[in-house]
């Protein structure tokens, strides 16, 4: 028994030395400053994405599931299609006033050729949106319609119904997708930032994140792409876009 | 802008011109900078001891401060460290889950990195080796025991604080700590025996 005591003492000292070895452990010199710079650089691109992804969403979590998303898009299509049919059945003179601003925003943005000026991408963050422009006539050629600035997506604009809110989200997202499609990646990212600012609990936030990640990848921001993709996959592991996001992160 | 400010850290001292510009550029609350500066190193160390591989450490630390940035308003004055520790535990748990399905990481590479960070003197090499043994021993513990042991032995928190951070009863912390010490001790004993055998000519 007595023979064990020195060994026990040595064992305790050994364990203590292991713990002591970690006390001085610290990141390499300058690492905190470098990490802060990276943090702020990431924040500029990703803060809205992360904020939206982590926002408490309640029943929106269900709404965001793959099956529900199919239902949601079908619903949007039905509402949009129904509106257009209704408009075309009305006399020509009554058509323009019949259009709700949100529908116009959706239509105008989707039809517009990619033009960063028209997308008002250079407006400073936090600037109050301009009042909605006059709705374009449906029989105006797309090229002429595209010269008009797109109707701003505003939380306070008309359309208290959920479908109107969703339509505005779709419009905002479409603008970003359009920018992405022609390689205006930085513009697409700004559009997504605006989307997240305006719809902090947006129902299409996962879709918006996909666009942002694609834009980051197209912009050659591989580190930011990987981080954003990793966060996305953590939060939406079963998202239909997951395979695409994994591919982008490679 | 958050009303939270770090005790003992004045805004003027905490934020030089360049960091102000950076924070302004991304509309980030300036207090976050102070929080980052005051706690980044300890969060980095905690994540390391919780088993986050060196290659993922920077990302994991960023993740902790991302959460802090989003919840800055909710952090009570004087409890910022506890808040960050709680977040770090969750981030580490997620990271370890991810690692569990990934190929084994290079322990040798990690050791080399530690050695590189602490160059020349022999005792620093010895310390790096001790750290590697410590990490190997901690790797042998389940995360729930590892976290309690690290917070108590390395971060110097008392049982009550650990209970608060982990959201578990004090009694549970006590029993986890006891089991953690027993298991750690058993692993360390085997390590010491192996070292003794290796050192024999």
PDB file of N, CA and C in Angstrom, chain A residues 4-18, chain B residues 181 184-193:
ATOM      1  N   UNK A   4       2.510   2.101  -3.161  1.00  0.00           N
ATOM      2  CA  UNK A   4       1.681   2.718  -4.193  1.00  0.00           C
ATOM      3  C   UNK A   4       1.643   4.230  -4.069  1.00  0.00           C
ATOM      4  N   UNK A   5       1.885   4.727  -2.869  1.00  0.00           N
ATOM      5  CA  UNK A   5       1.680   6.160  -2.633  1.00  0.00           C
ATOM      6  C   UNK A   5       2.551   7.069  -3.497  1.00  0.00           C
ATOM      7  N   UNK A   6       3.860   6.780  -3.596  1.00  0.00           N
ATOM      8  CA  UNK A   6       4.669   7.652  -4.464  1.00  0.00           C
ATOM      9  C   UNK A   6       4.179   7.606  -5.902  1.00  0.00           C
ATOM     10  N   UNK A   7       3.747   6.412  -6.327  1.00  0.00           N
ATOM     11  CA  UNK A   7       3.262   6.291  -7.693  1.00  0.00           C
ATOM     12  C   UNK A   7       1.975   7.086  -7.891  1.00  0.00           C
ATOM     13  N   UNK A   8       1.120   7.052  -6.890  1.00  0.00           N
ATOM     14  CA  UNK A   8      -0.124   7.831  -6.962  1.00  0.00           C
ATOM     15  C   UNK A   8       0.190   9.319  -7.051  1.00  0.00           C
ATOM     16  N   UNK A   9       1.153   9.713  -6.241  1.00  0.00           N
ATOM     17  CA  UNK A   9       1.576  11.124  -6.244  1.00  0.00           C
ATOM     18  C   UNK A   9       2.072  11.510  -7.643  1.00  0.00           C
ATOM     19  N   UNK A  10       2.907  10.618  -8.204  1.00  0.00           N
ATOM     20  CA  UNK A  10       3.468  10.883  -9.547  1.00  0.00           C
ATOM     21  C   UNK A  10       2.360  10.943 -10.588  1.00  0.00           C
ATOM     22  N   UNK A  11       1.371  10.063 -10.408  1.00  0.00           N
ATOM     23  CA  UNK A  11       0.244  10.057 -11.354  1.00  0.00           C
ATOM     24  C   UNK A  11      -0.530  11.372 -11.275  1.00  0.00           C
ATOM     25  N   UNK A  12      -0.759  11.810 -10.049  1.00  0.00           N
ATOM     26  CA  UNK A  12      -1.492  13.082  -9.875  1.00  0.00           C
ATOM     27  C   UNK A  12      -0.692  14.230 -10.491  1.00  0.00           C
ATOM     28  N   UNK A  13       0.614  14.205 -10.262  1.00  0.00           N
ATOM     29  CA  UNK A  13       1.466  15.258 -10.841  1.00  0.00           C
ATOM     30  C   UNK A  13       1.428  15.220 -12.363  1.00  0.00           C
ATOM     31  N   UNK A  14       1.415  13.995 -12.882  1.00  0.00           N
ATOM     32  CA  UNK A  14       1.381  13.832 -14.338  1.00  0.00           C
ATOM     33  C   UNK A  14       0.084  14.432 -14.898  1.00  0.00           C
ATOM     34  N   UNK A  15      -1.025  14.095 -14.259  1.00  0.00           N
ATOM     35  CA  UNK A  15      -2.318  14.629 -14.725  1.00  0.00           C
ATOM     36  C   UNK A  15      -2.328  16.154 -14.612  1.00  0.00           C
ATOM     37  N   UNK A  16      -1.783  16.627 -13.498  1.00  0.00           N
ATOM     38  CA  UNK A  16      -1.738  18.086 -13.300  1.00  0.00           C
ATOM     39  C   UNK A  16      -0.914  18.741 -14.406  1.00  0.00           C
ATOM     40  N   UNK A  17       0.198  18.089 -14.749  1.00  0.00           N
ATOM     41  CA  UNK A  17       1.067  18.682 -15.792  1.00  0.00           C
ATOM     42  C   UNK A  17       0.349  18.719 -17.145  1.00  0.00           C
ATOM     43  N   UNK A  18      -0.506  17.718 -17.379  1.00  0.00           N
ATOM     44  CA  UNK A  18      -1.268  17.745 -18.631  1.00  0.00           C
ATOM     45  C   UNK A  18      -2.199  18.954 -18.649  1.00  0.00           C
TER      46      UNK A  18
ATOM     47  N   UNK B 181     -13.356  12.698 -14.219  1.00  0.00           N
ATOM     48  CA  UNK B 181     -12.033  12.577 -13.589  1.00  0.00           C
ATOM     49  C   UNK B 181     -11.571  11.129 -13.569  1.00  0.00           C
ATOM     50  N   UNK B 184     -10.685  10.147 -17.151  1.00  0.00           N
ATOM     51  CA  UNK B 184      -9.476  10.859 -17.574  1.00  0.00           C
ATOM     52  C   UNK B 184      -8.249  10.248 -16.892  1.00  0.00           C
ATOM     53  N   UNK B 185      -8.415   9.969 -15.610  1.00  0.00           N
ATOM     54  CA  UNK B 185      -7.314   9.419 -14.841  1.00  0.00           C
ATOM     55  C   UNK B 185      -6.886   8.059 -15.387  1.00  0.00           C
ATOM     56  N   UNK B 186      -7.879   7.254 -15.745  1.00  0.00           N
ATOM     57  CA  UNK B 186      -7.564   5.919 -16.287  1.00  0.00           C
ATOM     58  C   UNK B 186      -6.800   6.045 -17.603  1.00  0.00           C
ATOM     59  N   UNK B 187      -7.230   6.964 -18.439  1.00  0.00           N
ATOM     60  CA  UNK B 187      -6.541   7.146 -19.726  1.00  0.00           C
ATOM     61  C   UNK B 187      -5.127   7.674 -19.505  1.00  0.00           C
ATOM     62  N   UNK B 188      -5.027   8.668 -18.605  1.00  0.00           N
ATOM     63  CA  UNK B 188      -3.718   9.276 -18.340  1.00  0.00           C
ATOM     64  C   UNK B 188      -2.753   8.232 -17.756  1.00  0.00           C
ATOM     65  N   UNK B 189      -3.305   7.337 -16.971  1.00  0.00           N
ATOM     66  CA  UNK B 189      -2.457   6.287 -16.387  1.00  0.00           C
ATOM     67  C   UNK B 189      -1.859   5.403 -17.504  1.00  0.00           C
ATOM     68  N   UNK B 190      -2.698   5.064 -18.458  1.00  0.00           N
ATOM     69  CA  UNK B 190      -2.209   4.240 -19.575  1.00  0.00           C
ATOM     70  C   UNK B 190      -1.170   5.017 -20.390  1.00  0.00           C
ATOM     71  N   UNK B 191      -1.437   6.284 -20.587  1.00  0.00           N
ATOM     72  CA  UNK B 191      -0.478   7.121 -21.341  1.00  0.00           C
ATOM     73  C   UNK B 191       0.879   7.148 -20.641  1.00  0.00           C
ATOM     74  N   UNK B 192       0.815   7.308 -19.345  1.00  0.00           N
ATOM     75  CA  UNK B 192       2.061   7.433 -18.583  1.00  0.00           C
ATOM     76  C   UNK B 192       2.840   6.123 -18.637  1.00  0.00           C
ATOM     77  N   UNK B 193       2.090   5.036 -18.545  1.00  0.00           N
ATOM     78  CA  UNK B 193       2.749   3.728 -18.616  1.00  0.00           C
ATOM     79  C   UNK B 193       3.405   3.546 -19.988  1.00  0.00           C
TER      80      UNK B 193
END
